[in-house]
Each structure stands twice: as C-alpha cells, then as structure tokens.
mmCIF file of C-alpha atoms and ligand atoms in Angstrom:
data_model
loop_
_atom_site.group_PDB
_atom_site.id
_atom_site.type_symbol
_atom_site.label_atom_id
_atom_site.label_comp_id
_atom_site.label_asym_id
_atom_site.label_seq_id
_atom_site.Cartn_x
_atom_site.Cartn_y
_atom_site.Cartn_z
ATOM 1 C CA UNK R 1 -101.603 -27.862 -69.018
ATOM 2 C CA UNK R 2 -99.486 -25.004 -67.990
ATOM 3 C CA UNK R 3 -98.778 -22.180 -70.520
ATOM 4 C CA UNK R 4 -95.486 -22.070 -72.356
ATOM 5 C CA UNK R 5 -94.226 -18.546 -72.428
ATOM 6 C CA UNK R 6 -91.350 -16.722 -73.892
ATOM 7 C CA UNK R 7 -91.212 -13.068 -72.736
ATOM 8 C CA UNK R 8 -88.760 -10.481 -73.938
ATOM 9 C CA UNK R 9 -87.585 -7.829 -71.484
ATOM 10 C CA UNK R 10 -86.084 -5.064 -73.696
ATOM 11 C CA UNK R 11 -85.023 -3.090 -70.617
ATOM 12 C CA UNK R 12 -83.842 0.499 -71.496
ATOM 13 C CA UNK R 13 -82.943 -0.323 -74.981
ATOM 14 C CA UNK R 14 -84.097 0.707 -78.506
ATOM 15 C CA UNK R 15 -85.635 4.046 -79.640
ATOM 16 C CA UNK R 16 -89.362 3.934 -80.354
ATOM 17 C CA UNK R 17 -88.587 3.592 -84.055
ATOM 18 C CA UNK R 18 -86.216 0.704 -83.512
ATOM 19 C CA UNK R 19 -88.600 -0.921 -81.148
ATOM 20 C CA UNK R 20 -91.456 -0.938 -83.633
ATOM 21 C CA UNK R 21 -89.057 -2.379 -86.166
ATOM 22 C CA UNK R 22 -88.029 -5.168 -83.748
ATOM 23 C CA UNK R 23 -91.746 -5.987 -82.955
ATOM 24 C CA UNK R 24 -92.548 -5.987 -86.574
ATOM 25 C CA UNK R 25 -89.705 -8.471 -87.085
ATOM 26 C CA UNK R 26 -91.044 -10.713 -84.242
ATOM 27 C CA UNK R 27 -94.432 -10.561 -85.809
ATOM 28 C CA UNK R 28 -93.082 -11.478 -89.288
ATOM 29 C CA UNK R 29 -91.321 -14.606 -87.888
ATOM 30 C CA UNK R 30 -94.006 -15.784 -85.461
ATOM 31 C CA UNK R 31 -95.554 -18.235 -87.752
ATOM 32 C CA UNK R 32 -92.350 -20.362 -87.716
ATOM 33 C CA UNK R 33 -92.765 -21.200 -84.047
ATOM 34 C CA UNK R 34 -95.468 -23.337 -82.524
ATOM 35 C CA UNK R 35 -98.628 -21.560 -81.728
ATOM 36 C CA UNK R 36 -98.526 -23.456 -78.384
ATOM 37 C CA UNK R 37 -95.867 -20.910 -77.213
ATOM 38 C CA UNK R 38 -97.104 -17.442 -75.935
ATOM 39 C CA UNK R 39 -94.875 -14.673 -76.876
ATOM 40 C CA UNK R 40 -94.712 -11.422 -74.945
ATOM 41 C CA UNK R 41 -92.746 -8.399 -75.722
ATOM 42 C CA UNK R 42 -91.988 -5.766 -72.927
ATOM 43 C CA UNK R 43 -90.621 -2.574 -74.512
ATOM 44 C CA UNK R 44 -90.000 0.707 -72.643
ATOM 45 C CA UNK R 45 -93.158 2.763 -71.814
ATOM 46 C CA UNK R 46 -92.519 5.206 -74.675
ATOM 47 C CA UNK R 47 -92.964 2.355 -77.212
ATOM 48 C CA UNK R 48 -96.007 0.676 -75.725
ATOM 49 C CA UNK R 49 -98.680 2.359 -77.797
ATOM 50 C CA UNK R 50 -97.007 1.713 -81.187
ATOM 51 C CA UNK R 51 -95.917 -1.820 -80.251
ATOM 52 C CA UNK R 52 -99.424 -2.713 -79.363
ATOM 53 C CA UNK R 53 -100.512 -1.523 -82.646
ATOM 54 C CA UNK R 54 -98.063 -3.485 -84.734
ATOM 55 C CA UNK R 55 -98.479 -6.722 -82.784
ATOM 56 C CA UNK R 56 -102.397 -6.653 -82.740
ATOM 57 C CA UNK R 57 -103.802 -9.859 -83.976
ATOM 58 C CA UNK R 58 -100.368 -11.491 -84.269
ATOM 59 C CA UNK R 59 -100.549 -13.677 -81.192
ATOM 60 C CA UNK R 60 -97.942 -11.637 -79.577
ATOM 61 C CA UNK R 61 -98.867 -9.877 -76.323
ATOM 62 C CA UNK R 62 -97.293 -6.759 -74.909
ATOM 63 C CA UNK R 63 -96.192 -6.126 -71.496
ATOM 64 C CA UNK R 64 -94.672 -3.150 -69.570
ATOM 65 C CA UNK R 65 -91.523 -3.332 -67.465
ATOM 66 C CA UNK R 66 -92.971 -1.594 -64.327
ATOM 67 C CA UNK R 67 -95.908 0.354 -63.076
ATOM 68 C CA UNK R 68 -96.612 2.860 -60.325
ATOM 69 C CA UNK R 69 -97.503 1.737 -56.812
ATOM 70 C CA UNK R 70 -100.261 4.365 -56.680
ATOM 71 C CA UNK R 71 -103.423 4.735 -58.780
ATOM 72 C CA UNK R 72 -102.978 8.380 -59.848
ATOM 73 C CA UNK R 73 -102.060 11.879 -58.599
ATOM 74 C CA UNK R 74 -99.040 13.815 -57.731
ATOM 75 C CA UNK R 75 -96.373 11.310 -58.495
ATOM 76 C CA UNK R 76 -94.065 13.014 -60.913
ATOM 77 C CA UNK R 77 -92.482 10.678 -63.576
ATOM 78 C CA UNK R 78 -94.549 7.714 -62.546
ATOM 79 C CA UNK R 79 -96.786 5.634 -65.053
ATOM 80 C CA UNK R 80 -99.895 4.096 -63.632
ATOM 81 C CA UNK R 81 -101.220 0.551 -64.286
ATOM 82 C CA UNK R 82 -104.418 2.205 -65.650
ATOM 83 C CA UNK R 83 -102.464 4.168 -68.234
ATOM 84 C CA UNK R 84 -100.681 1.075 -69.282
ATOM 85 C CA UNK R 85 -103.654 -1.140 -69.510
ATOM 86 C CA UNK R 86 -105.685 1.430 -71.426
ATOM 87 C CA UNK R 87 -103.293 1.051 -74.308
ATOM 88 C CA UNK R 88 -104.106 -2.606 -74.627
ATOM 89 C CA UNK R 89 -100.980 -3.847 -72.780
ATOM 90 C CA UNK R 90 -101.750 -7.224 -71.075
ATOM 91 C CA UNK R 91 -98.742 -7.882 -68.775
ATOM 92 C CA UNK R 92 -96.434 -5.990 -66.402
ATOM 93 C CA UNK R 93 -93.090 -7.140 -65.113
ATOM 94 C CA UNK R 94 -92.888 -6.525 -61.340
ATOM 95 C CA UNK R 95 -90.037 -7.036 -58.939
ATOM 96 C CA UNK R 96 -87.197 -7.324 -61.448
ATOM 97 C CA UNK R 97 -83.850 -7.407 -59.587
ATOM 98 C CA UNK R 98 -82.755 -4.349 -61.399
ATOM 99 C CA UNK R 99 -85.827 -2.453 -59.908
ATOM 100 C CA UNK R 100 -85.042 -3.912 -56.430
ATOM 101 C CA UNK R 101 -81.375 -3.216 -56.705
ATOM 102 C CA UNK R 102 -81.271 0.306 -58.448
ATOM 103 C CA UNK R 103 -84.718 1.731 -57.422
ATOM 104 C CA UNK R 104 -85.105 0.368 -53.895
ATOM 105 C CA UNK R 105 -88.223 -1.667 -54.685
ATOM 106 C CA UNK R 106 -89.166 -3.588 -51.548
ATOM 107 C CA UNK R 107 -91.909 -6.212 -50.862
ATOM 108 C CA UNK R 108 -94.122 -3.266 -49.526
ATOM 109 C CA UNK R 109 -93.826 -1.378 -52.814
ATOM 110 C CA UNK R 110 -94.374 -4.594 -54.729
ATOM 111 C CA UNK R 111 -97.543 -5.485 -52.942
ATOM 112 C CA UNK R 112 -98.893 -2.098 -53.925
ATOM 113 C CA UNK R 113 -97.796 -2.502 -57.532
ATOM 114 C CA UNK R 114 -99.370 -5.948 -57.673
ATOM 115 C CA UNK R 115 -102.599 -4.549 -56.370
ATOM 116 C CA UNK R 116 -102.510 -1.853 -59.138
ATOM 117 C CA UNK R 117 -101.708 -4.359 -61.799
ATOM 118 C CA UNK R 118 -104.593 -6.570 -60.914
ATOM 119 C CA UNK R 119 -107.022 -3.696 -60.283
ATOM 120 C CA UNK R 120 -106.448 -2.779 -63.890
ATOM 121 C CA UNK R 121 -106.553 -6.127 -65.525
ATOM 122 C CA UNK R 122 -102.824 -6.573 -66.050
ATOM 123 C CA UNK R 123 -101.107 -9.899 -65.551
ATOM 124 C CA UNK R 124 -97.998 -9.513 -63.415
ATOM 125 C CA UNK R 125 -94.829 -11.366 -64.380
ATOM 126 C CA UNK R 126 -93.332 -11.416 -60.752
ATOM 127 C CA UNK R 127 -89.571 -11.784 -60.608
ATOM 128 C CA UNK R 128 -87.639 -13.549 -57.886
ATOM 129 C CA UNK R 129 -83.903 -14.503 -57.664
ATOM 130 C CA UNK R 130 -80.888 -14.432 -55.479
ATOM 131 C CA UNK R 131 -77.551 -12.627 -55.802
ATOM 132 C CA UNK R 132 -74.353 -14.385 -56.239
ATOM 133 C CA UNK R 133 -73.160 -14.085 -52.558
ATOM 134 C CA UNK R 134 -76.543 -15.444 -51.530
ATOM 135 C CA UNK R 135 -76.137 -18.509 -53.746
ATOM 136 C CA UNK R 136 -72.592 -19.004 -52.566
ATOM 137 C CA UNK R 137 -73.769 -18.915 -49.004
ATOM 138 C CA UNK R 138 -76.430 -21.502 -49.799
ATOM 139 C CA UNK R 139 -79.224 -18.997 -49.054
ATOM 140 C CA UNK R 140 -80.882 -19.016 -52.445
ATOM 141 C CA UNK R 141 -83.837 -21.080 -51.208
ATOM 142 C CA UNK R 142 -84.473 -18.781 -48.379
ATOM 143 C CA UNK R 143 -84.282 -15.615 -50.394
ATOM 144 C CA UNK R 144 -86.634 -16.845 -53.084
ATOM 145 C CA UNK R 145 -89.057 -18.213 -50.463
ATOM 146 C CA UNK R 146 -89.228 -14.712 -48.719
ATOM 147 C CA UNK R 147 -89.724 -13.010 -52.075
ATOM 148 C CA UNK R 148 -92.669 -15.185 -52.691
ATOM 149 C CA UNK R 149 -94.111 -15.161 -49.213
ATOM 150 C CA UNK R 150 -93.910 -11.401 -48.758
ATOM 151 C CA UNK R 151 -95.781 -10.710 -52.018
ATOM 152 C CA UNK R 152 -97.380 -13.629 -53.732
ATOM 153 C CA UNK R 153 -98.795 -15.084 -50.516
ATOM 154 C CA UNK R 154 -100.953 -11.924 -50.266
ATOM 155 C CA UNK R 155 -102.793 -12.521 -53.476
ATOM 156 C CA UNK R 156 -106.253 -13.998 -53.547
ATOM 157 C CA UNK R 157 -106.725 -17.350 -55.251
ATOM 158 C CA UNK R 158 -108.357 -15.550 -58.231
ATOM 159 C CA UNK R 159 -105.354 -13.211 -58.590
ATOM 160 C CA UNK R 160 -102.927 -16.061 -58.168
ATOM 161 C CA UNK R 161 -104.618 -18.002 -61.037
ATOM 162 C CA UNK R 162 -103.409 -15.257 -63.498
ATOM 163 C CA UNK R 163 -99.868 -14.769 -62.040
ATOM 164 C CA UNK R 164 -96.657 -15.607 -63.923
ATOM 165 C CA UNK R 165 -93.447 -16.078 -61.942
ATOM 166 C CA UNK R 166 -89.968 -15.586 -63.327
ATOM 167 C CA UNK R 167 -86.891 -16.932 -61.551
ATOM 168 C CA UNK R 168 -83.932 -14.893 -62.454
ATOM 169 C CA UNK R 169 -80.695 -15.393 -60.579
ATOM 170 C CA UNK R 170 -78.945 -12.050 -60.409
ATOM 171 C CA UNK R 171 -75.536 -13.688 -61.065
ATOM 172 C CA UNK R 172 -76.847 -14.910 -64.505
ATOM 173 C CA UNK R 173 -78.361 -11.678 -65.681
ATOM 174 C CA UNK R 174 -76.489 -10.104 -68.459
ATOM 175 C CA UNK R 175 -73.278 -11.963 -67.521
ATOM 176 C CA UNK R 176 -73.397 -14.734 -70.071
ATOM 177 C CA UNK R 177 -73.354 -17.145 -67.154
ATOM 178 C CA UNK R 178 -76.503 -19.321 -67.216
ATOM 179 C CA UNK R 179 -77.816 -21.507 -64.442
ATOM 180 C CA UNK R 180 -77.405 -25.097 -65.450
ATOM 181 C CA UNK R 181 -80.670 -26.900 -66.446
ATOM 182 C CA UNK R 182 -80.337 -28.814 -63.224
ATOM 183 C CA UNK R 183 -80.003 -25.712 -61.064
ATOM 184 C CA UNK R 184 -82.941 -24.124 -62.741
ATOM 185 C CA UNK R 185 -85.053 -27.270 -62.287
ATOM 186 C CA UNK R 186 -84.100 -27.578 -58.660
ATOM 187 C CA UNK R 187 -85.236 -24.125 -57.774
ATOM 188 C CA UNK R 188 -88.218 -23.953 -59.998
ATOM 189 C CA UNK R 189 -89.419 -27.113 -58.201
ATOM 190 C CA UNK R 190 -88.849 -25.415 -54.965
ATOM 191 C CA UNK R 191 -90.737 -22.301 -56.137
ATOM 192 C CA UNK R 192 -93.728 -24.522 -57.062
ATOM 193 C CA UNK R 193 -93.601 -26.189 -53.619
ATOM 194 C CA UNK R 194 -93.670 -22.791 -51.895
ATOM 195 C CA UNK R 195 -96.592 -21.798 -54.044
ATOM 196 C CA UNK R 196 -98.328 -25.093 -53.430
ATOM 197 C CA UNK R 197 -98.029 -24.536 -49.602
ATOM 198 C CA UNK R 198 -100.233 -21.491 -49.984
ATOM 199 C CA UNK R 199 -102.379 -22.107 -53.004
ATOM 200 C CA UNK R 200 -102.518 -25.977 -53.237
ATOM 201 C CA UNK R 201 -102.794 -27.674 -56.552
ATOM 202 C CA UNK R 202 -103.479 -24.423 -58.328
ATOM 203 C CA UNK R 203 -99.746 -23.953 -58.236
ATOM 204 C CA UNK R 204 -99.455 -26.754 -60.824
ATOM 205 C CA UNK R 205 -101.028 -24.386 -63.398
ATOM 206 C CA UNK R 206 -98.581 -21.440 -62.725
ATOM 207 C CA UNK R 207 -96.081 -20.746 -65.437
ATOM 208 C CA UNK R 208 -92.581 -20.395 -63.903
ATOM 209 C CA UNK R 209 -90.088 -18.769 -66.341
ATOM 210 C CA UNK R 210 -86.306 -18.905 -66.241
ATOM 211 C CA UNK R 211 -84.408 -15.693 -66.966
ATOM 212 C CA UNK R 212 -80.610 -15.028 -67.048
ATOM 213 C CA UNK R 213 -78.441 -15.141 -70.300
ATOM 214 C CA UNK R 214 -81.060 -17.402 -71.950
ATOM 215 C CA UNK R 215 -80.157 -17.727 -75.643
ATOM 216 C CA UNK R 216 -81.100 -20.057 -78.529
ATOM 217 C CA UNK R 217 -78.120 -22.363 -77.773
ATOM 218 C CA UNK R 218 -79.203 -23.044 -74.154
ATOM 219 C CA UNK R 219 -82.987 -22.555 -74.125
ATOM 220 C CA UNK R 220 -83.929 -26.088 -75.194
ATOM 221 C CA UNK R 221 -81.982 -27.790 -72.497
ATOM 222 C CA UNK R 222 -83.477 -25.491 -69.746
ATOM 223 C CA UNK R 223 -87.034 -25.689 -71.086
ATOM 224 C CA UNK R 224 -86.921 -29.342 -71.250
ATOM 225 C CA UNK R 225 -86.994 -29.436 -67.341
ATOM 226 C CA UNK R 226 -90.337 -30.376 -65.866
ATOM 227 C CA UNK R 227 -90.892 -27.077 -63.860
ATOM 228 C CA UNK R 228 -89.531 -24.693 -66.408
ATOM 229 C CA UNK R 229 -92.389 -23.295 -68.371
ATOM 230 C CA UNK R 230 -90.390 -20.820 -70.594
ATOM 231 C CA UNK R 231 -88.128 -17.871 -70.277
ATOM 232 C CA UNK R 232 -87.796 -14.175 -69.490
ATOM 233 C CA UNK R 233 -85.260 -13.015 -71.988
ATOM 234 C CA UNK R 234 -83.109 -9.885 -71.890
ATOM 235 C CA UNK R 235 -80.272 -9.396 -74.340
ATOM 236 C CA UNK R 236 -81.368 -12.114 -76.806
ATOM 237 C CA UNK R 237 -84.945 -10.493 -77.076
ATOM 238 C CA UNK R 238 -83.300 -7.559 -78.834
ATOM 239 C CA UNK R 239 -82.836 -9.712 -81.968
ATOM 240 C CA UNK R 240 -86.044 -10.992 -83.369
ATOM 241 C CA UNK R 241 -84.385 -14.010 -84.947
ATOM 242 C CA UNK R 242 -82.763 -15.083 -81.490
ATOM 243 C CA UNK R 243 -85.953 -14.222 -79.597
ATOM 244 C CA UNK R 244 -88.067 -16.497 -81.881
ATOM 245 C CA UNK R 245 -85.416 -19.207 -81.955
ATOM 246 C CA UNK R 246 -85.622 -19.459 -78.257
ATOM 247 C CA UNK R 247 -89.336 -20.128 -78.639
ATOM 248 C CA UNK R 248 -88.387 -23.101 -80.728
ATOM 249 C CA UNK R 249 -86.718 -24.561 -77.736
ATOM 250 C CA UNK R 250 -89.765 -26.335 -76.300
ATOM 251 C CA UNK R 251 -89.717 -30.018 -76.758
ATOM 252 C CA UNK R 252 -92.389 -30.809 -74.210
HETATM 253 P P1 13P S 1 -80.347 -11.354 -69.917
HETATM 254 O O1 13P S 1 -81.149 -12.374 -70.716
HETATM 255 O O2 13P S 1 -79.754 -10.264 -70.697
HETATM 256 O O3 13P S 1 -79.453 -11.985 -69.046
HETATM 257 O O4 13P S 1 -81.444 -10.644 -68.971
HETATM 258 C C1 13P S 1 -82.366 -11.496 -68.274
HETATM 259 C C2 13P S 1 -83.335 -10.524 -67.696
HETATM 260 O O5 13P S 1 -83.033 -9.922 -66.816
HETATM 261 C C3 13P S 1 -84.668 -10.458 -68.158
HETATM 262 O O6 13P S 1 -85.614 -9.931 -67.290
#
C-alpha cells in the first residue's frame, strides 16, 4: 500500500509567529482527518525549529523547502541538510519549479542536494513538471522524463525506497488553473512507468503527489485517480482549515 500524503509548501509566507499559529491550528484539527493520511508542513527555514516543537507527537511531520548542495563550509547564506535534520525535520522539497526557474537549479545541483538530503536522513520530495509552452508543444512527457532520468535514476534502490515525487505543472501553480483529474492521472501513470523502467516493481510503492492550485473543492476528484497519492499544496496550505479539508479528499 502506498502512502497517502498531503504536504503543505508554505513558500515565503508567514512570520515565525504566524507560522507557529498555523502549525498549531493544523495540529488542533488533525484528529478530524483519517490517520491513514500523512500530513507534512514545510515552513520557511526560520520557522522550522518552533514548528517541529509544536507538531511533535501530533502525527504531522515537518519538511524544509530546500537545502544546500554542499555539506558545510564557506557558502554564505546557505542552510545545510545536516542543520535541518538536526532540528527533527524529516523531509525536504527539492527541485521545485520556483527554485529551478528563479535560482537556476539544474539537475547537477539537484543531484548534489539529493545526496546531502539522504546522507542526513531527510526524505526528499522531488518535484517535476512542465511549463505551459512545453505542454502546449506536447513536450510534457519528455520534460518530466528528463527531470526523473537526470536525478532520480542516480539514486540507489535503498534511497529510491524513501523518495516522494511531486508532479507540479508550472502552469497550474498559483494560477487557480488546475490540471484535470484525467491530465493528472495520465502523467502520474507515465511517471510511474519511467520509475518502473529503472527501479522495477518498487515504483509501485512510490507516493506521487499532485501540486498546482489544489484546494478542498478539487482535491477529492484528483486524489481518486489510481496513480495520484496525494498533494503538494501551496496557497491552500496557508489556511489550516483548507489544508486539513484537502486531507479529507481521499476516497481510496
Ligand atoms: P499552489 O497550490 O499555490 O498552486 O502551489 C503549488 C505548489 O507550488 C506547491 O509546491
């Protein structure tokens, strides 16, 4: 049985005080959602320590939104995987399209970041997804395949067993435009095929999350699809009520 995961990517939102309040509200409402759903909150670095404290023992895990490609040293402004893991953080989002687009992250950087994450016991949530022009040109399968082959194919089987993948079409992020459930299923099934080609039946155990304008009103339909194992939520994760309601969207 694959995990069902609802992860919240808070991006660069909330002050630490507001973030702790949000995390507390998620904890408070957690009991209303099936314990079969794994919730993860991914606040900014500055909030991690406090958010780990308020979520401890609640069944809500904490993730970071990025980590350094290097282990330690003279890398001004960077935050290492070791620093993150030492706080009790369990996950790290890597390869988000905003990091690829605005901070020039390439597969080379991402391979190094994945190594750092695994070396420090963090579980990566590796993001893939095409831009609008790529989808319109019918290149979305090729783009996603390359993003997987260039990074995920370099993992060992042991590392792969821990991996979470998130498919986030760039044209659906923060736009209010969601992929249809059919579009999501089509590409999630394709992602699983690409993973199967390298890791065999182990790919059947990989949680593949959908991200891009996911909200309480559309989550259930998308999550009902066979190869969609949950969501990576941006805007709607900033309201505890909406974030938890998305978790109620599982019918399978
Ligand atoms: P939105 O849910 O705001 O579209 O963001 C999705 C996302 O980028 C999550 O990582």
